[in-house]
């Protein structure tokens, strides 16, 4: 509705002018932009005016504060003024782009909120703008308090930063590191806290540290002195590991080989004591260590290690475990399925083993050539193991067994049974009576003898 009334008034003005007798007062449109401007491009231009609301003018910028933007439709100039101050300038708009720019000297204006008015004019001689608005900025020319730095900085091992006392009024700090021996300065590095990270500086280099404090308006106070900082190595070696027997799960030997790793390590400490506090000694770092004696036998054994660099930065304690098993399994015979002698050429042998193992049958006393597939000790004790080759037909065969446990311990080659195969079908070689060639009567008992081969 407001835009409609404005448009109607503009039409009325044109009619009176044509009749030559009417006088109509100029209409001034006041922001906010969306409420008074009719064209989207004008809304955008007003929104883009510099300075922005709530921006700051500090000790440096307040003597030459930039005002800039672009004129709105039907305007050729902009009147820029400061409320309650004798600061005013009329700026021409560029004939092509409509842009304008100038600076204001606010030296005579006290610190605090400053209202800057923009009035868009149809001509430079106009006394009434066609649109006007006010931008409020904050003038602040008071710099942060004076401050000084420590003569020498020390890096925090927890934060990896150097620090100094916070400065009242400071919004952030700029820190510059200059190598004492020459070279390019690093920075300025900006930080919102009174501390700055130094992890990326060069180890062994001494730097001169310069700091300035900047407030929210951009006023800057430079520290009254500089400090020095020697960058040292606070990082322990990385990528630490220890592996027993090449990462094996089991070992049958109490003396094992160790494989070690750590980046940037110069020394290592190997021990059987948890936590690496004792039980070892520092020695030159090496990726291998042979013949290390395990502290536990026939049980799970653990070996520990830690590392350090030339700066004595020490790592955490790392470890690896392995199961030591030096006990040899013992194999015992139980039975031959079907009995002994037996008619089968491939008998099934059952037995027991003193520990979980893989059992294999053999026909030779040194268990050189397997005569069965490897089977678990549980299967050996229950369903038994069948030989996979024929025994001697109609004769004896020695059947041996050997067990290998999970650690690789081998039992002796033990004789299980001397099995005799009898696969010949018996034949009748003779039939005779106790009393031969006799006459028998009814009810007589006759003893008959049958002879088999």
Short mmCIF file of C-alpha atoms in Angstrom, two decimals:
data_model
loop_
_atom_site.label_atom_id
_atom_site.label_comp_id
_atom_site.label_asym_id
_atom_site.label_seq_id
_atom_site.Cartn_x
_atom_site.Cartn_y
_atom_site.Cartn_z
CA UNK A 1 0.00 0.00 0.00
CA UNK A 2 2.84 2.41 0.81
CA UNK A 3 4.49 1.92 -2.59
CA UNK A 4 1.13 2.45 -4.28
CA UNK A 5 0.60 5.82 -2.60
CA UNK A 6 4.08 6.94 -3.57
CA UNK A 7 3.49 6.06 -7.17
CA UNK A 8 0.16 7.96 -7.16
CA UNK A 9 1.85 11.01 -5.76
CA UNK A 10 4.44 10.94 -8.51
CA UNK A 11 1.63 10.88 -11.10
CA UNK A 12 -0.06 13.83 -9.45
CA UNK A 13 3.14 15.81 -9.57
CA UNK A 14 3.49 15.20 -13.26
CA UNK A 15 -0.09 16.37 -13.96
CA UNK A 16 0.32 19.60 -12.02
CA UNK A 17 3.59 20.36 -13.73
CA UNK A 18 1.93 19.93 -17.11
CA UNK A 19 -0.82 22.31 -16.11
CA UNK A 20 1.83 24.72 -14.91
CA UNK A 21 0.12 25.84 -11.73
CA UNK A 22 0.54 23.18 -9.06
CA UNK A 23 3.27 22.95 -6.39
CA UNK A 24 3.95 19.64 -4.68
CA UNK A 25 6.49 19.07 -1.85
CA UNK A 26 9.28 16.58 -2.57
CA UNK A 27 8.87 13.13 -1.04
CA UNK A 28 11.85 11.68 0.90
CA UNK A 29 11.91 7.90 1.16
CA UNK A 30 13.66 6.60 4.26
CA UNK A 31 14.94 3.07 4.91
CA UNK A 32 15.09 0.30 5.72
CA UNK A 33 15.69 -0.46 2.04
CA UNK A 34 13.05 -3.15 1.51
CA UNK A 35 10.34 -0.84 2.90
CA UNK A 36 10.98 2.12 0.63
CA UNK A 37 12.90 1.09 -2.48
CA UNK A 38 10.96 -0.18 -5.44
CA UNK A 39 13.69 -1.76 -7.55
CA UNK A 40 15.61 -4.88 -6.47
CA UNK A 41 18.88 -3.46 -7.75
CA UNK A 42 18.42 -0.41 -5.53
CA UNK A 43 17.83 -2.63 -2.51
CA UNK A 44 21.10 -4.43 -3.29
CA UNK A 45 23.04 -1.19 -3.74
CA UNK A 46 21.84 0.23 -0.44
CA UNK A 47 22.66 -3.03 1.35
CA UNK A 48 26.20 -2.91 -0.08
CA UNK A 49 27.02 0.60 1.19
CA UNK A 50 30.27 1.01 3.14
CA UNK A 51 30.68 1.33 6.08
CA UNK A 52 28.40 -1.38 7.46
CA UNK A 53 26.34 -1.03 10.60
CA UNK A 54 28.31 -1.83 13.78
CA UNK A 55 31.64 -1.82 11.99
CA UNK A 56 34.62 -0.17 13.68
CA UNK A 57 36.81 2.84 12.98
CA UNK A 58 40.11 2.64 14.83
CA UNK A 59 42.93 5.09 15.45
CA UNK A 60 44.22 4.59 11.92
CA UNK A 61 41.03 4.27 9.88
CA UNK A 62 39.06 7.00 11.69
CA UNK A 63 41.17 9.77 10.09
CA UNK A 64 40.43 8.36 6.64
CA UNK A 65 37.24 6.33 6.84
CA UNK A 66 36.18 4.92 3.49
CA UNK A 67 32.61 5.56 2.35
CA UNK A 68 31.60 3.90 -0.90
CA UNK A 69 28.78 2.35 -2.83
CA UNK A 70 26.62 2.97 -5.88
CA UNK A 71 23.79 5.43 -6.46
CA UNK A 72 20.21 4.26 -6.66
CA UNK A 73 17.87 4.95 -9.56
CA UNK A 74 17.19 8.62 -10.41
CA UNK A 75 20.11 9.85 -8.24
CA UNK A 76 23.31 11.45 -9.53
CA UNK A 77 25.02 12.30 -6.25
CA UNK A 78 25.19 11.28 -2.60
CA UNK A 79 25.42 13.56 0.42
CA UNK A 80 27.43 11.86 3.17
CA UNK A 81 27.38 13.46 6.61
CA UNK A 82 28.17 12.74 10.24
CA UNK A 83 25.53 13.60 12.83
CA UNK A 84 26.45 16.30 15.36
CA UNK A 85 29.70 17.07 13.56
CA UNK A 86 30.81 19.44 10.84
CA UNK A 87 31.60 16.59 8.50
CA UNK A 88 29.76 16.53 5.18
CA UNK A 89 30.67 15.74 1.60
CA UNK A 90 28.67 15.54 -1.64
CA UNK A 91 29.92 12.86 -4.00
CA UNK A 92 29.23 12.48 -7.69
CA UNK A 93 28.06 9.09 -8.93
CA UNK A 94 29.93 7.55 -11.84
CA UNK A 95 27.93 8.12 -15.02
CA UNK A 96 28.25 4.49 -16.10
CA UNK A 97 28.38 2.34 -12.98
CA UNK A 98 26.85 4.77 -10.51
CA UNK A 99 29.74 4.11 -8.12
CA UNK A 100 31.04 6.63 -5.62
CA UNK A 101 33.86 6.58 -3.08
CA UNK A 102 35.57 8.97 -0.70
CA UNK A 103 36.99 9.19 2.82
CA UNK A 104 35.86 10.97 5.98
CA UNK A 105 38.09 12.43 8.69
CA UNK A 106 36.51 11.63 12.05
CA UNK A 107 39.33 13.14 14.11
CA UNK A 108 36.98 15.68 15.66
CA UNK A 109 34.35 13.07 16.49
CA UNK A 110 34.62 11.51 19.97
CA UNK A 111 34.93 7.74 20.47
CA UNK A 112 31.65 5.86 20.60
CA UNK A 113 28.75 5.38 18.22
CA UNK A 114 28.91 7.56 15.12
CA UNK A 115 25.90 8.02 12.82
CA UNK A 116 26.83 8.43 9.15
CA UNK A 117 24.03 9.60 6.89
CA UNK A 118 23.64 8.82 3.19
CA UNK A 119 21.29 10.98 1.15
CA UNK A 120 20.74 10.20 -2.53
CA UNK A 121 20.21 13.37 -4.64
CA UNK A 122 18.61 13.97 -8.01
CA UNK A 123 21.17 16.73 -8.57
CA UNK A 124 24.19 18.08 -6.73
CA UNK A 125 22.23 21.22 -5.90
CA UNK A 126 19.29 19.36 -4.42
CA UNK A 127 18.63 20.10 -0.78
CA UNK A 128 16.23 17.22 -0.22
CA UNK A 129 17.30 13.61 -0.97
CA UNK A 130 15.04 11.15 -2.77
CA UNK A 131 16.15 8.46 -0.34
CA UNK A 132 18.25 8.56 2.82
CA UNK A 133 19.48 6.19 5.49
CA UNK A 134 21.91 6.11 8.40
CA UNK A 135 24.70 3.70 9.12
CA UNK A 136 25.96 3.56 12.72
CA UNK A 137 29.60 2.65 13.30
CA UNK A 138 31.73 2.49 16.43
CA UNK A 139 34.74 4.73 16.73
CA UNK A 140 37.37 3.25 19.03
CA UNK A 141 40.86 4.73 19.01
CA UNK A 142 42.05 3.35 22.36
CA UNK A 143 44.67 0.66 21.79
CA UNK A 144 45.14 -2.35 24.12
CA UNK A 145 47.28 -1.81 27.22
CA UNK A 146 51.05 -1.77 26.99
CA UNK A 147 52.59 -5.17 27.73
CA UNK A 148 55.87 -7.03 27.78
CA UNK A 149 56.99 -10.57 26.94
CA UNK A 150 59.03 -13.15 28.85
CA UNK A 151 62.72 -12.86 28.04
CA UNK A 152 62.78 -16.60 27.24
CA UNK A 153 59.93 -18.81 26.11
CA UNK A 154 59.53 -22.49 27.01
CA UNK A 155 57.36 -24.86 25.01
CA UNK A 156 54.59 -26.66 26.90
CA UNK A 157 54.92 -30.42 26.57
CA UNK A 158 51.14 -30.84 26.79
CA UNK A 159 49.86 -28.06 24.49
CA UNK A 160 52.99 -27.71 22.31
CA UNK A 161 52.67 -23.93 22.58
CA UNK A 162 54.56 -20.99 24.06
CA UNK A 163 52.51 -18.51 26.07
CA UNK A 164 52.58 -14.97 27.47
CA UNK A 165 50.31 -12.89 29.71
CA UNK A 166 46.94 -11.97 28.23
CA UNK A 167 46.53 -8.27 27.38
CA UNK A 168 43.33 -6.51 28.56
CA UNK A 169 41.24 -5.40 25.60
CA UNK A 170 43.02 -7.65 23.09
CA UNK A 171 40.80 -9.50 20.63
CA UNK A 172 43.69 -11.44 19.10
CA UNK A 173 47.48 -11.44 18.78
CA UNK A 174 49.99 -11.47 15.94
CA UNK A 175 53.17 -13.43 16.59
CA UNK A 176 56.28 -13.43 14.39
CA UNK A 177 59.26 -15.80 14.69
CA UNK A 178 62.58 -14.57 13.29
CA UNK A 179 65.54 -17.01 13.20
CA UNK A 180 68.42 -15.52 15.19
CA UNK A 181 71.01 -16.89 12.79
CA UNK A 182 69.27 -15.46 9.75
CA UNK A 183 66.60 -16.72 7.44
CA UNK A 184 63.03 -15.87 6.57
CA UNK A 185 60.70 -14.85 9.36
CA UNK A 186 57.68 -17.03 10.08
CA UNK A 187 54.40 -15.18 10.50
CA UNK A 188 52.75 -13.16 11.60
CA UNK A 189 50.70 -16.00 13.06
CA UNK A 190 47.32 -14.88 14.41
CA UNK A 191 45.92 -16.43 17.57
CA UNK A 192 42.95 -15.54 19.78
CA UNK A 193 44.66 -16.80 22.93
CA UNK A 194 47.84 -15.60 24.61
CA UNK A 195 49.68 -18.62 23.29
CA UNK A 196 50.87 -19.87 19.91
CA UNK A 197 51.72 -23.33 18.54
CA UNK A 198 55.40 -23.97 17.82
CA UNK A 199 55.34 -27.65 16.86
CA UNK A 200 56.18 -26.87 13.23
CA UNK A 201 59.25 -24.73 13.93
CA UNK A 202 62.70 -26.09 13.10
CA UNK A 203 64.29 -28.13 15.89
CA UNK A 204 67.58 -26.68 17.10
CA UNK A 205 66.81 -23.15 15.88
CA UNK A 206 66.64 -20.11 18.17
CA UNK A 207 63.99 -17.54 17.27
CA UNK A 208 63.29 -13.95 18.24
CA UNK A 209 59.60 -13.74 19.16
CA UNK A 210 57.65 -10.52 18.46
CA UNK A 211 54.04 -10.06 19.57
CA UNK A 212 51.40 -7.39 19.02
CA UNK A 213 47.93 -7.22 20.59
CA UNK A 214 44.97 -6.10 18.46
CA UNK A 215 41.57 -5.08 19.82
CA UNK A 216 38.17 -5.57 18.18
CA UNK A 217 38.48 -2.25 16.35
CA UNK A 218 41.89 -3.13 14.93
CA UNK A 219 43.96 -0.90 17.23
CA UNK A 220 47.37 -2.47 17.77
CA UNK A 221 49.86 -2.40 20.63
CA UNK A 222 53.31 -3.87 20.05
CA UNK A 223 55.01 -5.55 22.99
CA UNK A 224 57.70 -3.42 24.61
CA UNK A 225 60.28 -6.15 24.11
CA UNK A 226 60.97 -9.36 22.21
CA UNK A 227 61.62 -12.80 23.66
CA UNK A 228 63.75 -15.71 22.51
CA UNK A 229 62.72 -19.29 21.96
CA UNK A 230 64.91 -22.32 21.27
CA UNK A 231 62.92 -25.01 19.49
CA UNK A 232 63.80 -28.39 20.95
CA UNK A 233 62.65 -31.90 20.12
CA UNK A 234 59.75 -32.85 22.39
CA UNK A 235 58.37 -35.59 20.15
CA UNK A 236 59.15 -39.18 21.10
CA UNK A 237 59.69 -41.77 18.39
CA UNK A 238 56.57 -43.01 16.61
CA UNK A 239 55.39 -46.24 15.02
CA UNK A 240 56.66 -48.42 17.86
CA UNK A 241 56.18 -52.19 17.76
CA UNK A 242 57.72 -55.44 18.96
CA UNK A 243 57.12 -58.88 17.44
CA UNK A 244 58.16 -62.22 18.93
CA UNK A 245 59.33 -64.99 16.59
CA UNK A 246 58.07 -63.18 13.53
CA UNK A 247 54.55 -62.88 14.94
CA UNK A 248 54.10 -66.61 15.57
CA UNK A 249 51.40 -67.75 17.96
CA UNK A 250 53.46 -70.58 19.49
CA UNK A 251 57.08 -71.36 20.12
CA UNK A 252 58.80 -74.47 21.43
CA UNK A 253 61.96 -72.60 22.38
CA UNK A 254 62.46 -70.32 25.38
CA UNK A 255 65.03 -68.31 23.38
CA UNK A 256 63.30 -66.27 20.68
CA UNK A 257 64.17 -63.66 18.07
CA UNK A 258 62.56 -60.22 18.38
CA UNK A 259 61.67 -57.78 15.62
CA UNK A 260 61.44 -54.12 16.67
CA UNK A 261 60.34 -50.92 14.96
CA UNK A 262 60.24 -47.21 15.87
CA UNK A 263 60.65 -44.11 13.72
CA UNK A 264 63.32 -41.63 14.90
CA UNK A 265 64.50 -43.97 17.67
CA UNK A 266 68.17 -44.12 18.62
CA UNK A 267 67.87 -46.41 21.66
CA UNK A 268 65.64 -49.23 22.85
CA UNK A 269 64.85 -50.88 26.17
CA UNK A 270 63.73 -54.53 26.09
CA UNK A 271 62.42 -56.29 29.17
CA UNK A 272 60.17 -59.07 30.47
CA UNK A 273 58.74 -56.65 33.06
CA UNK A 274 55.36 -55.03 32.40
CA UNK A 275 55.50 -51.24 32.10
CA UNK A 276 59.18 -51.23 31.04
CA UNK A 277 60.21 -49.76 34.41
CA UNK A 278 62.86 -52.39 35.14
CA UNK A 279 64.41 -55.61 33.96
CA UNK A 280 66.21 -54.19 30.92
CA UNK A 281 68.82 -51.64 29.91
CA UNK A 282 69.08 -48.96 27.24
CA UNK A 283 70.94 -50.12 24.15
CA UNK A 284 71.45 -48.92 20.59
CA UNK A 285 68.29 -49.28 18.57
CA UNK A 286 68.19 -52.20 16.19
CA UNK A 287 65.35 -53.70 14.23
CA UNK A 288 66.19 -57.19 15.53
CA UNK A 289 67.39 -58.84 18.71
CA UNK A 290 68.31 -62.53 18.69
CA UNK A 291 68.12 -65.09 21.46
CA UNK A 292 65.89 -63.23 23.90
CA UNK A 293 64.99 -65.46 26.87
CA UNK A 294 61.31 -65.68 27.69
CA UNK A 295 60.34 -65.26 31.33
CA UNK A 296 57.48 -67.77 31.13
CA UNK A 297 57.68 -71.35 29.90
CA UNK A 298 54.82 -73.65 28.99
CA UNK A 299 52.54 -70.63 29.30
CA UNK A 300 51.79 -67.32 27.59
CA UNK A 301 54.96 -65.20 27.60
CA UNK A 302 55.13 -61.42 27.13
CA UNK A 303 58.07 -59.26 26.05
CA UNK A 304 58.00 -55.45 26.42
CA UNK A 305 59.94 -52.62 24.79
CA UNK A 306 60.18 -48.84 24.77
CA UNK A 307 62.26 -46.44 22.69
CA UNK A 308 63.82 -42.97 22.90
CA UNK A 309 65.48 -40.46 20.57
CA UNK A 310 68.60 -38.30 20.81
CA UNK A 311 66.69 -35.73 22.88
CA UNK A 312 65.74 -38.48 25.39
CA UNK A 313 62.08 -38.28 24.45
CA UNK A 314 60.73 -41.63 25.56
CA UNK A 315 57.84 -43.63 24.12
CA UNK A 316 55.19 -45.62 25.89
CA UNK A 317 55.83 -49.30 26.62
CA UNK A 318 54.67 -51.69 23.90
CA UNK A 319 54.51 -55.48 24.04
CA UNK A 320 53.86 -58.73 22.22
CA UNK A 321 52.87 -62.18 23.47
CA UNK A 322 53.53 -65.74 22.43
CA UNK A 323 52.55 -69.12 23.82
CA UNK A 324 55.57 -71.16 24.87
CA UNK A 325 55.06 -74.93 24.77
CA UNK A 326 58.03 -77.17 25.32
CA UNK A 327 56.06 -80.29 26.30
CA UNK A 328 56.26 -83.24 23.91
CA UNK A 329 52.97 -85.08 23.37
CA UNK A 330 52.77 -88.76 24.36
CA UNK A 331 50.81 -91.21 22.19
CA UNK A 332 49.18 -94.37 23.60
CA UNK A 333 47.47 -97.30 21.83
CA UNK A 334 43.91 -98.35 22.62
CA UNK A 335 42.55 -100.84 20.11
CA UNK A 336 42.19 -102.04 16.53
CA UNK A 337 38.67 -101.83 15.22
CA UNK A 338 37.55 -105.38 14.40
CA UNK A 339 40.25 -106.97 16.53
CA UNK A 340 43.75 -108.32 15.97
CA UNK A 341 44.26 -110.48 13.97
CA UNK A 342 41.75 -109.02 11.58
CA UNK A 343 40.59 -109.58 8.06
CA UNK A 344 40.75 -105.95 6.86
CA UNK A 345 43.78 -104.73 4.98
CA UNK A 346 43.21 -101.19 6.23
CA UNK A 347 42.55 -101.34 9.92
CA UNK A 348 41.29 -98.43 12.07
CA UNK A 349 43.47 -97.63 15.08
CA UNK A 350 42.22 -95.84 18.19
CA UNK A 351 44.35 -94.34 20.93
CA UNK A 352 45.00 -91.28 23.06
CA UNK A 353 47.40 -88.31 23.19
CA UNK A 354 48.49 -86.39 26.27
CA UNK A 355 47.52 -83.02 24.69
CA UNK A 356 45.70 -81.62 21.70
CA UNK A 357 47.64 -82.72 18.63
CA UNK A 358 47.53 -83.93 15.05
CA UNK A 359 48.10 -87.69 14.80
CA UNK A 360 49.45 -89.59 11.77
CA UNK A 361 49.99 -93.35 11.29
CA UNK A 362 53.09 -94.97 9.77
CA UNK A 363 54.36 -98.47 8.90
CA UNK A 364 58.04 -97.63 9.51
CA UNK A 365 59.75 -97.20 12.87
CA UNK A 366 61.08 -93.75 12.09
CA UNK A 367 57.67 -92.43 10.97
CA UNK A 368 59.12 -91.41 7.67
CA UNK A 369 56.30 -92.16 5.24
CA UNK A 370 52.77 -91.34 6.35
CA UNK A 371 50.16 -94.06 5.95
CA UNK A 372 47.18 -91.96 6.98
CA UNK A 373 45.90 -88.43 6.81
CA UNK A 374 46.57 -86.28 9.85
CA UNK A 375 43.68 -86.42 12.28
CA UNK A 376 42.89 -84.65 15.49
CA UNK A 377 43.66 -86.28 18.80
CA UNK A 378 39.93 -86.18 19.53
CA UNK A 379 39.19 -88.20 16.40
CA UNK A 380 42.01 -90.60 17.28
CA UNK A 381 40.38 -91.24 20.64
CA UNK A 382 36.81 -91.63 19.32
CA UNK A 383 36.31 -92.96 15.79
CA UNK A 384 39.95 -93.78 15.25
CA UNK A 385 42.28 -93.32 12.26
CA UNK A 386 42.27 -95.66 9.25
CA UNK A 387 45.47 -96.37 7.40
CA UNK A 388 45.37 -95.31 3.77
CA UNK A 389 47.58 -98.14 2.47
CA UNK A 390 47.19 -101.92 2.67
CA UNK A 391 48.96 -103.83 5.39
CA UNK A 392 50.77 -107.09 4.59
CA UNK A 393 48.18 -109.57 3.44
CA UNK A 394 47.95 -112.64 5.61
CA UNK A 395 50.86 -111.48 7.70
CA UNK A 396 51.99 -109.07 10.41
CA UNK A 397 52.46 -105.28 10.01
CA UNK A 398 53.84 -102.90 12.64
CA UNK A 399 51.73 -99.74 12.84
CA UNK A 400 53.32 -96.64 14.40
CA UNK A 401 51.91 -93.23 15.33
CA UNK A 402 53.39 -89.78 15.78
CA UNK A 403 51.64 -86.73 17.27
CA UNK A 404 52.46 -83.04 16.66
CA UNK A 405 50.93 -80.46 19.02
CA UNK A 406 49.89 -76.90 18.13
CA UNK A 407 53.29 -75.55 19.10
CA UNK A 408 55.04 -77.99 16.78
CA UNK A 409 56.36 -80.38 19.43
CA UNK A 410 56.63 -83.92 17.99
CA UNK A 411 56.13 -87.10 19.94
CA UNK A 412 58.40 -90.09 19.51
CA UNK A 413 57.50 -92.49 16.74
CA UNK A 414 55.57 -94.96 18.92
CA UNK A 415 54.62 -98.52 18.02
CA UNK A 416 50.88 -98.83 18.36
CA UNK A 417 50.27 -102.45 17.42
CA UNK A 418 51.69 -105.43 15.55
CA UNK A 419 48.68 -106.08 13.44
CA UNK A 420 48.19 -109.45 11.72
CA UNK A 421 46.03 -109.69 8.68
CA UNK A 422 44.24 -112.98 8.06
CA UNK A 423 42.17 -112.74 4.94
CA UNK A 424 42.25 -116.51 3.84
CA UNK A 425 38.82 -118.21 3.91
CA UNK A 426 39.11 -121.46 5.95
CA UNK A 427 38.59 -124.78 4.03
CA UNK A 428 37.50 -128.26 5.29
CA UNK A 429 40.41 -130.66 5.13
CA UNK A 430 38.79 -133.61 6.83
CA UNK A 431 35.71 -135.07 8.61
CA UNK A 432 35.89 -138.07 10.97
CA UNK A 433 33.89 -139.82 13.66
CA UNK A 434 35.22 -140.95 17.00
CA UNK A 435 34.07 -144.48 16.25
CA UNK A 436 34.38 -144.96 12.57
CA UNK A 437 32.74 -147.61 10.40
CA UNK A 438 30.32 -148.47 13.19
CA UNK A 439 26.66 -149.26 13.11
CA UNK A 440 24.54 -146.81 14.99
CA UNK A 441 21.08 -147.23 16.22
CA UNK A 442 18.28 -144.84 16.89
CA UNK A 443 19.27 -142.51 19.71
CA UNK A 444 22.96 -143.12 19.34
CA UNK A 445 25.25 -140.15 19.86
CA UNK A 446 27.85 -139.71 17.17
CA UNK A 447 30.96 -137.53 17.77
CA UNK A 448 32.12 -135.98 14.50
CA UNK A 449 35.37 -134.05 14.07
CA UNK A 450 35.72 -131.48 11.24
CA UNK A 451 39.23 -130.22 10.38
CA UNK A 452 39.75 -126.78 8.71
CA UNK A 453 42.78 -125.52 6.92
#
